[in-house]
CSV table of C-alpha atoms in Angstrom, one decimal:
chain,number,residue,atom,x,y,z
A,1,MET,CA,19.2,0.9,-22.9
A,2,ASN,CA,16.5,-1.6,-22.2
A,3,ASN,CA,17.8,-3.1,-19.3
A,4,GLU,CA,18.9,0.2,-17.2
A,5,LEU,CA,15.7,0.8,-17.3
A,6,ILE,CA,14.0,-2.0,-15.6
A,7,LEU,CA,17.1,-2.3,-13.3
A,8,ARG,CA,16.2,1.1,-12.1
A,9,ASN,CA,12.8,0.0,-11.3
A,10,VAL,CA,13.9,-2.8,-9.5
A,11,GLU,CA,16.1,-0.5,-7.6
A,12,LYS,CA,14.0,1.9,-6.6
A,13,HIS,CA,13.1,-0.5,-3.6
A,14,ILE,CA,16.0,-3.3,-4.0
A,15,SER,CA,19.8,-3.4,-4.4
A,16,LEU,CA,21.2,-5.7,-6.1
A,17,ASN,CA,25.1,-7.1,-7.5
A,18,GLU,CA,26.0,-7.3,-10.3
A,19,ASP,CA,25.6,-11.6,-10.5
A,20,GLU,CA,22.1,-10.7,-9.4
A,21,GLN,CA,21.1,-8.3,-12.0
A,22,LYS,CA,22.7,-10.6,-14.3
A,23,PHE,CA,20.6,-13.9,-12.7
A,24,PHE,CA,17.7,-11.8,-13.1
A,25,LEU,CA,18.0,-10.1,-16.8
A,26,SER,CA,18.1,-13.2,-17.5
A,27,LEU,CA,14.7,-14.8,-17.0
A,28,LEU,CA,13.0,-11.5,-18.7
A,29,GLU,CA,11.4,-12.1,-22.6
A,30,ARG,CA,12.0,-9.5,-24.3
A,31,ARG,CA,8.5,-8.9,-26.7
A,32,VAL,CA,7.6,-6.6,-28.9
A,33,LEU,CA,4.3,-5.7,-29.5
A,34,LYS,CA,2.5,-3.7,-32.9
A,35,LYS,CA,-0.5,-1.5,-31.9
A,36,LYS,CA,-3.5,-3.3,-31.3
A,37,THR,CA,-2.2,-6.6,-30.7
A,38,LEU,CA,-3.2,-8.6,-27.6
A,39,PHE,CA,-0.5,-10.1,-25.3
A,40,LEU,CA,-3.6,-11.4,-23.5
A,41,GLN,CA,-7.2,-12.2,-23.5
A,42,PRO,CA,-10.3,-13.7,-21.6
A,43,GLY,CA,-10.3,-18.1,-20.7
A,44,GLU,CA,-6.9,-17.5,-21.4
A,45,VAL,CA,-3.9,-18.4,-18.4
A,46,CYS,CA,-1.7,-15.2,-17.7
A,47,ARG,CA,1.7,-16.7,-17.5
A,48,HIS,CA,3.7,-13.0,-17.8
A,49,SER,CA,4.3,-10.4,-15.3
A,50,ALA,CA,5.1,-7.7,-18.5
A,51,PHE,CA,7.2,-4.7,-17.6
A,52,VAL,CA,7.5,-1.8,-20.6
A,53,VAL,CA,9.7,-0.7,-22.2
A,54,ASP,CA,9.1,1.3,-24.0
A,55,GLY,CA,5.3,2.7,-26.4
A,56,ALA,CA,2.2,1.5,-23.8
A,57,LEU,CA,-0.9,-0.7,-22.9
A,58,LYS,CA,-3.8,-0.6,-21.3
A,59,SER,CA,-6.1,-3.9,-19.2
A,60,TYR,CA,-10.0,-3.5,-19.9
A,61,THR,CA,-13.2,-6.0,-19.7
A,62,VAL,CA,-15.6,-6.5,-22.4
A,63,ASP,CA,-19.3,-6.2,-20.2
A,64,PRO,CA,-22.6,-8.0,-22.7
A,65,ASP,CA,-23.2,-4.6,-24.7
A,66,GLY,CA,-19.9,-4.7,-25.8
A,67,LYS,CA,-18.8,-1.3,-24.2
A,68,GLU,CA,-15.6,-1.5,-23.1
A,69,HIS,CA,-14.3,-0.6,-19.2
A,70,ILE,CA,-10.7,0.9,-19.2
A,71,LEU,CA,-9.4,-1.4,-15.5
A,72,SER,CA,-5.7,0.4,-16.5
A,73,PHE,CA,-3.0,1.9,-18.3
A,74,ALA,CA,1.0,1.2,-18.7
A,75,LEU,CA,3.4,2.9,-19.9
A,76,GLN,CA,7.2,2.6,-19.9
A,77,ASP,CA,8.3,2.0,-16.8
A,78,TRP,CA,4.6,0.1,-15.6
A,79,TRP,CA,3.9,-3.5,-15.1
A,80,ILE,CA,1.7,-4.9,-15.9
A,81,SER,CA,-0.8,-8.9,-15.5
A,82,ASP,CA,-3.8,-9.9,-14.8
A,83,LEU,CA,-2.5,-10.0,-11.1
A,84,TYR,CA,-6.0,-12.9,-10.3
A,85,SER,CA,-4.6,-14.4,-13.0
A,86,LEU,CA,-1.2,-14.8,-12.5
A,87,ILE,CA,-1.2,-15.2,-8.7
A,88,SER,CA,-4.2,-18.3,-8.9
A,89,GLN,CA,-3.1,-19.4,-12.2
A,90,LYS,CA,-6.9,-19.3,-13.1
A,91,PRO,CA,-8.4,-17.9,-16.4
A,92,ALA,CA,-8.7,-14.1,-17.0
A,93,ILE,CA,-11.2,-12.1,-17.0
A,94,LEU,CA,-9.4,-9.0,-18.5
A,95,TYR,CA,-8.1,-8.3,-21.7
A,96,ILE,CA,-3.8,-6.8,-22.1
A,97,GLU,CA,-3.5,-4.5,-25.3
A,98,ALA,CA,-0.9,-2.5,-27.0
A,99,ILE,CA,-2.6,1.0,-27.7
A,100,ALA,CA,0.1,1.3,-29.0
A,101,ASP,CA,3.5,0.0,-30.9
A,102,ALA,CA,5.3,-1.3,-27.6
A,103,GLU,CA,8.6,-2.7,-26.2
A,104,VAL,CA,8.2,-5.5,-23.2
A,105,LEU,CA,10.2,-7.1,-20.6
A,106,MET,CA,8.4,-10.2,-20.1
A,107,LEU,CA,8.9,-12.2,-15.9
A,108,SER,CA,6.8,-15.5,-16.4
A,109,ARG,CA,5.9,-17.0,-13.4
A,110,ASP,CA,7.8,-20.4,-13.3
A,111,ASN,CA,11.2,-18.1,-13.7
A,112,GLN,CA,9.6,-15.4,-10.9
A,113,GLN,CA,9.5,-18.5,-8.2
A,114,LEU,CA,13.3,-19.4,-10.0
A,115,LEU,CA,13.7,-15.8,-9.2
A,116,PHE,CA,12.7,-15.7,-5.6
A,117,GLU,CA,14.0,-18.6,-4.9
A,118,LYS,CA,18.1,-17.2,-5.7
A,119,VAL,CA,17.6,-14.1,-4.9
A,120,PRO,CA,15.1,-13.7,-1.7
A,121,GLN,CA,14.9,-9.8,-2.3
A,122,PHE,CA,12.8,-10.2,-5.1
A,123,GLU,CA,10.0,-11.0,-2.9
A,124,ARG,CA,10.2,-8.0,-1.2
A,125,PHE,CA,9.8,-6.0,-4.5
A,126,PHE,CA,7.0,-7.8,-5.6
A,127,ARG,CA,5.2,-8.2,-2.1
A,128,ILE,CA,5.5,-3.7,-2.4
A,129,LEU,CA,4.6,-4.4,-6.3
A,130,ILE,CA,1.5,-6.1,-5.4
A,131,GLU,CA,0.8,-3.6,-2.9
A,132,LYS,CA,0.5,-0.9,-4.3
A,133,ALA,CA,-1.6,-2.3,-7.0
A,134,LEU,CA,-3.8,-3.2,-4.0
A,135,VAL,CA,-3.9,-0.1,-3.1
A,136,ALA,CA,-4.5,1.7,-6.3
A,137,ASN,CA,-7.1,-0.9,-7.0
A,138,ARG,CA,-9.1,0.6,-4.4
A,139,GLN,CA,-8.3,4.0,-4.8
A,140,ARG,CA,-10.1,3.9,-8.3
A,141,LEU,CA,-13.0,2.0,-6.5
A,142,ILE,CA,-13.5,4.7,-4.2
A,143,ASP,CA,-13.1,7.1,-5.9
A,144,ASN,CA,-15.6,6.0,-8.9
A,145,LEU,CA,-18.5,5.7,-5.9
A,146,SER,CA,-17.7,8.9,-4.8
A,147,SER,CA,-16.4,12.0,-7.3
A,148,THR,CA,-17.5,13.7,-9.3
A,149,ALA,CA,-16.0,13.0,-13.3
A,150,GLU,CA,-13.9,16.0,-12.7
A,151,GLU,CA,-12.4,15.1,-9.8
A,152,ARG,CA,-11.9,11.9,-10.9
A,153,TYR,CA,-10.5,13.2,-14.3
A,154,LEU,CA,-8.1,15.4,-12.4
A,155,ARG,CA,-6.5,12.4,-10.1
A,156,PHE,CA,-6.0,10.2,-13.2
A,157,LEU,CA,-3.6,13.0,-14.2
A,158,GLU,CA,-1.9,13.0,-11.1
A,159,LYS,CA,-1.8,9.1,-11.5
A,160,TYR,CA,-0.5,8.9,-15.0
A,161,PRO,CA,1.0,12.8,-15.8
A,162,SER,CA,2.4,11.3,-20.1
A,163,VAL,CA,-1.1,9.4,-20.2
A,164,PRO,CA,-3.4,12.7,-22.1
A,165,ALA,CA,-0.2,12.1,-25.0
A,166,CYS,CA,-0.6,9.3,-25.8
A,167,VAL,CA,-3.3,7.4,-25.0
A,168,PRO,CA,-6.6,8.1,-27.4
A,169,GLN,CA,-9.0,10.7,-25.9
A,170,HIS,CA,-12.2,8.0,-26.2
A,171,ASN,CA,-10.0,5.3,-24.1
A,172,ILE,CA,-9.0,7.7,-20.7
A,173,ALA,CA,-13.1,8.7,-21.6
A,174,SER,CA,-14.0,4.6,-20.5
A,175,TYR,CA,-11.6,5.0,-17.9
A,176,LEU,CA,-13.2,7.4,-16.7
A,177,GLY,CA,-16.5,6.0,-16.9
A,178,ILE,CA,-18.3,8.7,-19.5
A,179,THR,CA,-18.4,9.7,-22.8
A,180,PRO,CA,-15.9,11.4,-24.7
A,181,GLU,CA,-18.1,14.3,-25.3
A,182,PHE,CA,-18.7,14.7,-21.2
A,183,LEU,CA,-14.7,14.3,-21.2
A,184,SER,CA,-13.7,17.8,-23.8
A,185,LYS,CA,-16.1,19.5,-21.9
A,186,ILE,CA,-14.3,18.7,-18.8
A,187,ARG,CA,-10.8,19.8,-20.6
A,188,ALA,CA,-13.0,22.9,-21.6
A,189,ARG,CA,-13.9,24.1,-18.7
A,190,LEU,CA,-10.4,23.0,-16.8
A,191,ALA,CA,-8.8,25.1,-19.9
A,192,ARG,CA,-10.9,27.9,-19.1
A,193,GLY,CA,-9.9,28.0,-15.4
A,194,GLU,CA,-13.2,26.9,-14.3
A,195,GLY,CA,-11.9,23.7,-13.1
A,196,LYS,CA,-12.6,23.0,-8.8
A,197,GLY,CA,-10.0,24.9,-7.2
A,198,SER,CA,-8.7,26.9,-10.1
B,1,MET,CA,-0.4,-22.8,23.2
B,2,ASN,CA,-1.3,-19.4,21.5
B,3,ASN,CA,1.9,-18.7,20.4
B,4,GLU,CA,2.0,-22.7,18.4
B,5,LEU,CA,-0.4,-21.7,16.5
B,6,ILE,CA,1.3,-18.7,15.0
B,7,LEU,CA,4.0,-20.4,13.8
B,8,ARG,CA,2.4,-23.4,12.8
B,9,ASN,CA,0.9,-21.0,10.0
B,10,VAL,CA,4.1,-19.0,9.5
B,11,GLU,CA,5.7,-22.3,9.1
B,12,LYS,CA,3.3,-23.3,6.3
B,13,HIS,CA,5.1,-21.2,4.1
B,14,ILE,CA,9.0,-19.5,5.6
B,15,SER,CA,10.6,-22.0,7.9
B,16,LEU,CA,12.3,-20.1,11.0
B,17,ASN,CA,14.7,-20.9,13.5
B,18,GLU,CA,14.4,-20.9,17.0
B,19,ASP,CA,16.2,-17.2,17.1
B,20,GLU,CA,13.8,-16.4,14.3
B,21,GLN,CA,11.3,-17.9,16.3
B,22,LYS,CA,12.1,-15.8,19.5
B,23,PHE,CA,11.9,-12.1,17.5
B,24,PHE,CA,8.9,-12.7,15.9
B,25,LEU,CA,7.2,-14.1,18.7
B,26,SER,CA,8.4,-10.1,20.8
B,27,LEU,CA,6.7,-8.4,17.9
B,28,LEU,CA,3.3,-10.1,18.7
B,29,GLU,CA,0.6,-7.7,20.5
B,30,ARG,CA,-2.3,-10.5,22.6
B,31,ARG,CA,-4.8,-8.7,22.4
B,32,VAL,CA,-8.8,-10.3,23.8
B,33,LEU,CA,-12.0,-8.8,22.3
B,34,LYS,CA,-15.4,-9.6,23.6
B,35,LYS,CA,-17.8,-10.5,21.1
B,36,LYS,CA,-19.0,-7.1,19.8
B,37,THR,CA,-16.0,-5.3,20.2
B,38,LEU,CA,-14.8,-3.7,17.5
B,39,PHE,CA,-11.0,-4.0,15.7
B,40,LEU,CA,-11.1,-1.6,13.4
B,41,GLN,CA,-14.0,1.0,12.8
B,42,PRO,CA,-14.7,3.5,9.2
B,43,GLY,CA,-12.5,6.4,9.6
B,44,GLU,CA,-9.5,5.4,12.3
B,45,VAL,CA,-5.9,4.2,10.1
B,46,CYS,CA,-5.5,0.6,9.8
B,47,ARG,CA,-2.6,-0.4,11.8
B,48,HIS,CA,-2.1,-3.9,12.8
B,49,SER,CA,-2.9,-6.6,10.7
B,50,ALA,CA,-4.3,-9.3,13.2
B,51,PHE,CA,-3.9,-13.9,13.7
B,52,VAL,CA,-6.8,-15.0,15.4
B,53,VAL,CA,-5.7,-17.5,18.1
B,54,ASP,CA,-9.3,-18.0,19.2
B,55,GLY,CA,-13.0,-17.1,18.5
B,56,ALA,CA,-14.2,-15.4,14.6
B,57,LEU,CA,-14.5,-12.1,13.8
B,58,LYS,CA,-15.8,-10.5,10.5
B,59,SER,CA,-15.0,-7.4,8.2
B,60,TYR,CA,-18.4,-5.1,6.6
B,61,THR,CA,-18.5,-1.8,5.6
B,62,VAL,CA,-22.8,-0.2,6.3
B,63,ASP,CA,-24.3,1.2,3.2
B,64,PRO,CA,-26.4,4.8,3.7
B,65,ASP,CA,-29.5,2.6,4.2
B,66,GLY,CA,-28.0,1.2,8.2
B,67,LYS,CA,-26.8,-2.4,6.4
B,68,GLU,CA,-24.2,-4.2,7.2
B,69,HIS,CA,-22.4,-6.0,4.0
B,70,ILE,CA,-20.0,-8.4,5.5
B,71,LEU,CA,-16.8,-8.6,3.6
B,72,SER,CA,-14.6,-11.4,5.3
B,73,PHE,CA,-15.2,-13.8,8.2
B,74,ALA,CA,-11.6,-14.9,10.3
B,75,LEU,CA,-12.1,-18.4,12.5
B,76,GLN,CA,-9.1,-19.6,14.8
B,77,ASP,CA,-5.3,-19.9,13.3
B,78,TRP,CA,-6.8,-17.0,9.9
B,79,TRP,CA,-5.7,-13.6,9.6
B,80,ILE,CA,-7.4,-10.3,8.8
B,81,SER,CA,-6.9,-6.6,8.7
B,82,ASP,CA,-7.8,-3.8,6.6
B,83,LEU,CA,-5.0,-4.4,4.1
B,84,TYR,CA,-6.5,-1.0,1.7
B,85,SER,CA,-6.4,1.2,5.2
B,86,LEU,CA,-2.6,-0.3,7.2
B,87,ILE,CA,-0.2,-0.1,3.6
B,88,SER,CA,-1.2,2.7,3.0
B,89,GLN,CA,-2.2,4.4,6.1
B,90,LYS,CA,-5.1,6.2,5.0
B,91,PRO,CA,-8.4,5.9,7.3
B,92,ALA,CA,-10.2,2.5,6.8
B,93,ILE,CA,-13.8,2.2,5.6
B,94,LEU,CA,-14.1,-1.0,6.7
B,95,TYR,CA,-15.3,-2.4,10.5
B,96,ILE,CA,-13.3,-5.1,12.1
B,97,GLU,CA,-15.9,-6.9,15.2
B,98,ALA,CA,-15.9,-9.8,17.2
B,99,ILE,CA,-18.7,-12.0,17.1
B,100,ALA,CA,-17.2,-13.3,19.4
B,101,ASP,CA,-15.0,-13.6,22.5
B,102,ALA,CA,-11.9,-13.6,20.9
B,103,GLU,CA,-8.3,-13.6,21.1
B,104,VAL,CA,-6.1,-12.3,18.6
B,105,LEU,CA,-2.4,-11.8,18.4
B,106,MET,CA,-1.6,-8.6,17.4
B,107,LEU,CA,1.1,-7.3,14.7
B,108,SER,CA,1.7,-3.5,13.3
B,109,ARG,CA,3.2,-2.4,10.9
B,110,ASP,CA,6.3,-0.5,12.7
B,111,ASN,CA,6.9,-3.9,13.3
B,112,GLN,CA,5.9,-5.8,10.5
B,113,GLN,CA,8.4,-3.3,8.8
B,114,LEU,CA,11.4,-4.2,11.7
B,115,LEU,CA,10.4,-7.8,11.1
B,116,PHE,CA,11.3,-7.6,7.2
B,117,GLU,CA,14.8,-6.3,7.8
B,118,LYS,CA,16.0,-8.7,10.5
B,119,VAL,CA,14.2,-11.8,9.2
B,120,PRO,CA,14.1,-11.5,5.6
B,121,GLN,CA,11.9,-14.7,4.9
B,122,PHE,CA,8.7,-12.8,6.1
B,123,GLU,CA,8.5,-10.8,2.9
B,124,ARG,CA,7.8,-13.9,1.3
B,125,PHE,CA,5.6,-15.1,4.2
B,126,PHE,CA,3.3,-11.9,4.3
B,127,ARG,CA,3.7,-11.9,-0.3
B,128,ILE,CA,2.0,-14.6,-0.3
B,129,LEU,CA,-0.8,-13.5,2.6
B,130,ILE,CA,-1.9,-10.7,0.5
B,131,GLU,CA,-1.6,-12.9,-3.0
B,132,LYS,CA,-4.0,-14.9,-1.6
B,133,ALA,CA,-6.0,-11.8,-0.2
B,134,LEU,CA,-5.8,-10.9,-3.9
B,135,VAL,CA,-7.2,-14.0,-5.5
B,136,ALA,CA,-10.3,-14.7,-2.8
B,137,ASN,CA,-11.6,-10.4,-3.0
B,138,ARG,CA,-11.2,-11.3,-6.7
B,139,GLN,CA,-13.4,-14.8,-6.7
B,140,ARG,CA,-15.2,-13.6,-4.2
B,141,LEU,CA,-16.0,-10.5,-7.0
B,142,ILE,CA,-16.7,-13.0,-9.4
B,143,ASP,CA,-18.9,-14.8,-7.7
B,144,ASN,CA,-21.4,-12.6,-6.8
B,145,LEU,CA,-21.4,-10.8,-10.2
B,146,SER,CA,-22.4,-14.7,-12.1
B,147,SER,CA,-23.4,-17.2,-9.8
B,148,THR,CA,-26.9,-17.9,-7.7
B,149,ALA,CA,-27.2,-17.5,-4.6
B,150,GLU,CA,-27.2,-21.8,-3.5
B,151,GLU,CA,-23.8,-21.9,-5.6
B,152,ARG,CA,-21.7,-18.9,-3.8
B,153,TYR,CA,-23.2,-21.1,-0.6
B,154,LEU,CA,-21.3,-24.3,-1.8
B,155,ARG,CA,-18.6,-22.2,-2.6
B,156,PHE,CA,-19.2,-20.4,1.0
B,157,LEU,CA,-19.2,-23.9,2.4
B,158,GLU,CA,-15.6,-25.5,1.1
B,159,LYS,CA,-13.9,-22.3,1.8
B,160,TYR,CA,-14.9,-21.3,5.8
B,161,PRO,CA,-16.5,-25.4,6.8
B,162,SER,CA,-15.9,-24.0,10.4
B,163,VAL,CA,-17.5,-21.3,9.6
B,164,PRO,CA,-21.6,-21.8,10.4
B,165,ALA,CA,-20.8,-23.5,13.4
B,166,CYS,CA,-20.1,-20.2,14.6
B,167,VAL,CA,-21.5,-17.3,12.9
B,168,PRO,CA,-25.1,-16.3,13.3
B,169,GLN,CA,-27.4,-17.1,10.1
B,170,HIS,CA,-27.7,-13.3,9.8
B,171,ASN,CA,-24.8,-12.6,9.5
B,172,ILE,CA,-23.7,-15.3,6.5
B,173,ALA,CA,-26.9,-14.2,4.8
B,174,SER,CA,-25.5,-11.3,4.2
B,175,TYR,CA,-21.3,-12.0,3.4
B,176,LEU,CA,-23.4,-13.7,0.9
B,177,GLY,CA,-26.3,-11.0,0.1
B,178,ILE,CA,-29.0,-12.9,-0.1
B,179,THR,CA,-32.1,-12.5,3.0
B,180,PRO,CA,-31.5,-14.9,6.0
B,181,GLU,CA,-35.2,-16.7,4.7
B,182,PHE,CA,-33.4,-17.3,1.8
B,183,LEU,CA,-31.4,-18.7,3.2
B,184,SER,CA,-33.3,-20.5,5.1
B,185,LYS,CA,-34.6,-21.8,1.9
B,186,ILE,CA,-31.6,-23.0,0.5
B,187,ARG,CA,-30.3,-24.6,3.7
B,188,ALA,CA,-33.7,-27.1,3.5
B,189,ARG,CA,-33.1,-27.5,-0.1
B,190,LEU,CA,-30.3,-28.8,0.2
B,191,ALA,CA,-30.4,-30.6,3.2
B,192,ARG,CA,-33.3,-32.4,1.1
B,193,GLY,CA,-30.8,-33.6,-1.3
B,194,GLU,CA,-32.2,-31.4,-4.2
B,195,GLY,CA,-28.7,-29.3,-4.3
B,196,LYS,CA,-27.0,-29.0,-7.3
B,197,GLY,CA,-24.9,-32.1,-7.8
B,198,SER,CA,-27.0,-34.1,-6.2
């Protein structure tokens, strides 16, 4: 089942024959992460991309005042890593942490290079993945600069429709850059049908 | 000569046979840009990557006070585009402008897709190019948050050794986020051998 999930994910963009599927799967390492386990922390070099088979992870930074700023969530069927650290092999500046018990399939940078050599189609897959990451980061930056908190929350629901069910409210508030109290107010207003466009 | 430059650039990462070279070159459009010509402006959708054969370009944003913030320079043998707009096909938020008379070879997004289909090796080339762009952007962000202006200037000289000769001082100051006067002071201090590490 787990293998089917990642194969279906990859086959959104490329088509693999049976040997290529087997080779790809042979390069993955399974890891179970208990809730609150750190998959990566600042100062470490990120050596793996992780594909979420089950559970949920978040990536975040912590500012000098100890405040957490969430950059992204990764739920089932998403990839997560510190792309900057993974590519440059410089120390990460992100934390990546399980926010629920999780199971991931890890692909190391070395195995990824091997995959590129043996199954060049994966160049296409990861080119598309990195393009999507770049667009999402930039969109997020623009949203934060130019949208209201309510607009950002609506956009968040579009992007992560299944997050509210499995992520604590204060994490969602952190992602949106607002207080949990303000998020409650927005949710109440939307529930009363007073939201934008309703 | 121009074609040799772009072929050498591509062949840093992939090897092409003669037919593949010809096909690639047939997809490029040559464009001459007079100094101050805008290659792209906010609101337009970016449809091309540009490879600089000669001259120099800069990408920048303009804030509500009319102040220009330079994101990157592209000199001979560099690629430039608004990657976000190119990939997402949403309106650009960057200006890209020639800061000297320039000649570029343009590859449209459509022709890039054609290239991916016919010469899949280009998936690798552009995957590497986009990875480098991502690392450079992130490094720049970190530098701006945590380095002094003098450290940023030294890093800039490392990254763009040939820029100071062909780019106006006020553009370099804008890239560094400092005034031209402060840049003059840094340069004078470095020339006197008072710089960091001297």
